[in-house]
């Protein structure tokens, strides 16, 4: 008789039952949301996955500057994917980084928009800026916010005499100037607090801007220069740009709003109305 060792049971050749519960697998250490590898597929697929993911990053940045962690959470993409695609988009200047290292939409997008001639704001701005320049005798501009900067996207220069020349594409600080006040005044509380840090204007001034509907500055951006600005809104009422005039203090005085706010407000009203009606370049030219 052969005795069996209880530590080494005799093999019977019987296969284990696949339905039998298996020992629990050791849990995977918890990962932060921006470290998860599982990706959420973009809601609308073109069939080219890498392109869809790159567009998802651009769409997310339309809402404003984001660091890598927030970009991962917003897009639902894996952190390595976002990091790799962001680096590639930055190489082509489709995105860039602001002074705090956050990702923002890049200058190449504005250049492409200008080249295509399909940007309704730019198309509608041309006749309105010309009207504003003729009405006030000063150079006129339209600014958009881009991260910590405001960018001149359209302008109409005073043809002769002393003038404030601001070429299209010029980047300016969001900490000074009437256009910066307008672009910041209607932001949410968090962006207001951040924008007021080291700014030339105060929270009380921005409250006044919201009450009056326009802003003025004297020597904020540049010594000897004054400006007046008003908001341009989209169909939902969101401020998407600022329309401005600027010139020497000697001509615009130290209270430029008293002289020019009415004209600047009318220009902002015209431009907002044209955008609401989808006025393109040809329609805008005929409307002027």
Coordinates of C-alpha atoms in Angstrom, one line a residue:
X1 CA 0.0 0.0 0.0
X2 CA 1.3 3.4 -1.0
X3 CA 0.8 6.1 1.5
X4 CA 0.1 9.7 0.2
X5 CA 2.0 12.6 1.5
X6 CA -0.6 15.3 2.4
X7 CA 1.8 17.9 1.2
X8 CA 2.1 16.3 -2.2
X9 CA -1.3 14.9 -3.2
X10 CA -1.4 12.3 -6.0
X11 CA -2.3 13.7 -9.5
X12 CA -5.5 12.3 -10.8
X13 CA -5.4 13.9 -14.3
X14 CA -8.6 15.7 -13.6
X15 CA -8.7 19.2 -15.2
X16 CA -9.7 22.2 -13.0
X17 CA -13.3 23.4 -13.4
X18 CA -13.2 26.7 -15.4
X19 CA -16.3 27.9 -13.5
X20 CA -14.5 27.7 -10.2
X21 CA -13.8 31.1 -8.7
X22 CA -10.2 32.1 -9.2
X23 CA -8.1 33.8 -6.5
X24 CA -8.5 37.5 -6.4
X25 CA -6.0 39.5 -8.4
X26 CA -3.9 41.9 -6.5
X27 CA -5.4 45.4 -6.9
X28 CA -3.5 47.9 -9.2
X29 CA -2.2 50.9 -7.3
X30 CA -4.5 53.9 -7.6
X31 CA -3.7 56.4 -10.4
X32 CA -4.5 60.0 -10.4
X33 CA -7.1 61.0 -13.1
X34 CA -4.4 62.6 -15.3
X35 CA -2.3 59.4 -15.1
X36 CA -4.9 56.9 -16.3
X37 CA -4.0 55.0 -19.5
X38 CA -7.6 54.3 -20.6
X39 CA -8.6 56.9 -23.1
X40 CA -12.0 58.3 -23.9
X41 CA -12.6 58.3 -27.6
X42 CA -13.4 61.7 -29.2
X43 CA -17.2 62.1 -29.6
X44 CA -17.0 62.7 -33.3
X45 CA -14.5 60.5 -35.2
X46 CA -13.1 61.2 -38.6
X47 CA -11.6 57.7 -38.8
X48 CA -8.1 59.2 -38.2
X49 CA -7.5 58.8 -34.5
X50 CA -4.4 60.9 -34.1
X51 CA -6.1 63.8 -35.9
X52 CA -9.2 63.5 -33.8
X53 CA -7.1 63.6 -30.6
X54 CA -5.1 66.7 -31.8
X55 CA -8.4 68.5 -32.6
X56 CA -9.7 67.6 -29.1
X57 CA -6.7 69.4 -27.6
X58 CA -7.3 72.5 -29.7
X59 CA -11.0 72.4 -28.9
X60 CA -10.2 72.2 -25.2
X61 CA -7.8 75.2 -25.3
X62 CA -10.5 77.4 -26.9
X63 CA -11.8 77.8 -23.3
X64 CA -8.5 79.3 -22.2
X65 CA -5.0 78.4 -20.9
X66 CA -4.6 74.9 -19.4
X67 CA -1.8 73.0 -17.7
X68 CA -1.1 69.4 -18.7
X69 CA -3.1 67.9 -15.9
X70 CA -6.2 69.9 -16.7
X71 CA -5.8 69.3 -20.5
X72 CA -5.8 65.5 -19.7
X73 CA -8.9 65.8 -17.6
X74 CA -10.7 67.9 -20.2
X75 CA -9.9 65.8 -23.3
X76 CA -10.2 62.4 -21.6
X77 CA -6.9 61.4 -23.3
X78 CA -4.0 59.6 -21.6
X79 CA -1.3 61.8 -20.2
X80 CA 1.4 60.5 -22.5
X81 CA -0.8 61.0 -25.5
X82 CA -1.6 64.6 -24.6
X83 CA 2.1 65.3 -23.8
X84 CA 3.2 63.9 -27.2
X85 CA 0.5 65.6 -29.3
X86 CA 1.0 68.9 -27.4
X87 CA 4.7 68.9 -28.2
X88 CA 3.9 68.2 -31.9
X89 CA 1.3 71.0 -32.1
X90 CA 3.7 73.4 -30.4
X91 CA 6.3 72.5 -33.0
X92 CA 3.9 73.7 -35.7
X93 CA 2.9 76.8 -33.6
X94 CA -0.7 75.6 -33.4
X95 CA -0.4 75.8 -29.6
X96 CA 2.1 77.6 -27.4
X97 CA 2.8 78.3 -23.7
X98 CA 2.0 81.4 -21.8
X99 CA 4.2 83.1 -19.2
X100 CA 3.1 80.6 -16.5
X101 CA 3.8 77.5 -18.7
X102 CA 0.2 76.8 -19.5
X103 CA -0.8 75.6 -23.0
X104 CA -2.7 78.2 -25.1
X105 CA -3.8 78.4 -28.7
X106 CA -0.9 79.3 -31.0
X107 CA -0.2 82.1 -33.4
X108 CA -0.4 79.9 -36.4
X109 CA -4.2 79.5 -36.0
X110 CA -4.6 83.3 -36.4
X111 CA -2.4 83.3 -39.4
X112 CA -4.4 80.6 -41.1
X113 CA -7.6 82.4 -40.3
X114 CA -6.4 85.5 -41.9
X115 CA -5.2 83.6 -45.0
X116 CA -8.5 81.8 -45.4
X117 CA -10.5 85.0 -45.0
X118 CA -13.2 83.1 -43.3
X119 CA -13.1 84.7 -39.9
X120 CA -16.3 86.6 -39.5
X121 CA -14.9 88.9 -36.8
X122 CA -12.0 90.0 -39.0
X123 CA -14.3 90.4 -42.1
X124 CA -16.8 92.4 -40.2
X125 CA -14.2 94.5 -38.4
X126 CA -12.8 96.1 -41.5
X127 CA -15.7 98.5 -42.4
X128 CA -16.4 99.2 -38.7
X129 CA -12.8 100.1 -38.0
X130 CA -12.7 102.4 -41.0
X131 CA -15.9 104.1 -39.8
X132 CA -14.5 104.5 -36.3
X133 CA -11.3 106.0 -37.6
X134 CA -13.2 108.5 -39.7
X135 CA -15.5 109.4 -36.9
X136 CA -12.8 110.0 -34.3
X137 CA -9.8 110.8 -36.4
X138 CA -7.7 108.3 -34.4
X139 CA -6.3 104.8 -35.2
X140 CA -8.7 102.0 -34.4
X141 CA -8.0 98.4 -33.5
X142 CA -9.7 95.1 -32.6
X143 CA -8.1 92.9 -30.0
X144 CA -8.6 89.3 -29.0
X145 CA -7.4 87.6 -25.8
X146 CA -4.8 84.8 -26.1
X147 CA -3.7 83.5 -22.7
X148 CA -1.9 86.3 -20.9
X149 CA -1.8 88.5 -24.0
X150 CA -4.1 90.4 -26.1
X151 CA -3.4 90.3 -29.8
X152 CA -4.3 93.0 -32.4
X153 CA -6.2 91.1 -35.1
X154 CA -7.4 94.1 -37.2
X155 CA -6.5 97.8 -37.4
X156 CA -7.2 101.0 -39.3
X157 CA -4.4 103.5 -38.9
X158 CA -4.7 107.3 -39.0
X159 CA -3.3 108.2 -42.4
X160 CA -1.4 111.3 -41.4
X161 CA 0.0 113.1 -38.4
X162 CA 1.0 111.8 -35.0
X163 CA -0.6 108.4 -34.4
X164 CA -0.4 105.2 -32.3
X165 CA 0.6 102.5 -34.8
X166 CA -0.2 99.0 -33.8
X167 CA 0.4 96.4 -36.6
X168 CA -1.8 93.3 -36.9
X169 CA -0.4 90.5 -34.9
X170 CA 1.1 92.7 -32.2
X171 CA 0.9 91.0 -28.7
X172 CA 0.3 93.3 -25.7
X173 CA 0.0 92.7 -22.0
X174 CA -3.3 91.9 -20.3
X175 CA -2.2 94.0 -17.3
X176 CA -2.5 97.4 -18.9
X177 CA -4.6 99.4 -21.4
X178 CA -8.3 99.9 -21.9
X179 CA -8.6 96.9 -24.2
X180 CA -7.2 94.7 -21.5
X181 CA -9.7 96.1 -19.0
X182 CA -12.6 95.3 -21.4
X183 CA -11.3 91.7 -22.1
X184 CA -11.0 91.0 -18.4
X185 CA -14.0 92.8 -16.9
X186 CA -16.6 90.2 -17.8
X187 CA -14.5 87.1 -16.9
X188 CA -15.4 84.8 -14.1
X189 CA -14.2 85.5 -10.5
X190 CA -11.1 83.2 -10.7
X191 CA -9.8 84.9 -13.9
X192 CA -10.6 88.3 -12.5
X193 CA -8.5 87.7 -9.4
X194 CA -5.6 86.3 -11.5
X195 CA -5.8 89.1 -14.1
X196 CA -5.7 91.8 -11.4
X197 CA -2.4 90.5 -10.0
X198 CA 0.2 93.2 -10.9
X199 CA -2.2 95.0 -13.2
X200 CA -2.2 98.8 -13.6
X201 CA -6.0 98.8 -13.0
X202 CA -8.0 97.8 -10.0
X203 CA -11.2 95.7 -9.3
X204 CA -13.1 99.0 -8.7
X205 CA -12.1 100.2 -12.2
X206 CA -13.3 96.9 -13.8
X207 CA -16.6 97.3 -11.9
X208 CA -16.9 100.7 -13.4
X209 CA -16.1 99.3 -16.9
X210 CA -19.0 96.8 -16.5
X211 CA -21.3 99.6 -15.4
X212 CA -20.4 102.0 -18.2
X213 CA -19.8 99.5 -20.9
X214 CA -16.5 101.0 -21.9
X215 CA -13.0 101.6 -20.5
X216 CA -10.3 104.2 -20.9
X217 CA -6.6 104.4 -20.1
X218 CA -4.1 107.2 -20.0
X219 CA -0.4 106.3 -20.1
X220 CA -1.0 102.7 -18.9
X221 CA 0.4 100.8 -21.8
X222 CA 2.8 103.4 -23.1
X223 CA 3.7 106.9 -21.8
X224 CA 2.0 109.7 -23.7
X225 CA -0.7 107.4 -25.2
X226 CA -4.4 107.2 -24.4
X227 CA -7.2 104.8 -25.5
X228 CA -10.9 104.0 -25.2
X229 CA -12.3 100.5 -25.7
X230 CA -15.6 98.7 -25.6
X231 CA -16.6 95.0 -25.8
X232 CA -17.6 93.0 -28.8
X233 CA -19.9 90.0 -28.1
X234 CA -20.9 86.8 -29.8
X235 CA -24.5 85.7 -30.2
X236 CA -24.6 84.2 -26.6
X237 CA -23.4 87.6 -25.1
X238 CA -19.9 86.5 -24.3
X239 CA -17.2 89.1 -24.8
X240 CA -14.9 87.8 -27.6
X241 CA -13.0 90.9 -28.5
X242 CA -12.4 94.6 -27.7
X243 CA -12.7 97.4 -30.2
X244 CA -10.5 100.4 -29.5
X245 CA -9.1 103.7 -30.5
X246 CA -5.7 105.0 -29.4
X247 CA -3.6 108.1 -29.9
X248 CA -1.5 110.7 -28.2
X249 CA -2.7 112.2 -24.9
X250 CA -2.2 115.7 -26.3
X251 CA -5.0 115.1 -28.7
X252 CA -7.2 112.6 -26.8
X253 CA -6.8 114.4 -23.5
X254 CA -6.6 112.8 -20.0
X255 CA -10.3 112.0 -20.1
X256 CA -10.6 110.3 -23.5
X257 CA -13.8 108.6 -22.6
X258 CA -15.7 111.9 -22.4
X259 CA -14.8 112.6 -26.0
X260 CA -14.9 109.2 -27.6
X261 CA -16.9 106.7 -25.6
X262 CA -20.1 107.3 -27.6
X263 CA -18.3 106.6 -30.9
X264 CA -16.5 103.5 -29.6
X265 CA -19.8 102.2 -28.1
X266 CA -21.5 102.7 -31.4
X267 CA -18.7 100.8 -33.2
X268 CA -18.9 97.9 -30.7
X269 CA -22.7 97.8 -31.2
X270 CA -22.3 97.7 -35.0
X271 CA -19.7 95.0 -34.9
X272 CA -21.7 92.9 -32.4
X273 CA -24.8 93.2 -34.6
X274 CA -22.9 92.3 -37.8
X275 CA -21.6 89.2 -36.1
X276 CA -25.1 88.2 -34.9
X277 CA -26.3 88.4 -38.5
X278 CA -23.4 86.5 -39.8
X279 CA -22.1 89.3 -42.0
X280 CA -19.1 88.3 -44.0
X281 CA -16.6 90.4 -45.9
X282 CA -18.8 91.2 -48.9
X283 CA -21.9 92.0 -46.9
X284 CA -19.8 94.1 -44.4
X285 CA -18.4 96.1 -47.3
X286 CA -21.8 96.8 -48.7
X287 CA -23.2 97.7 -45.3
X288 CA -20.5 100.4 -44.8

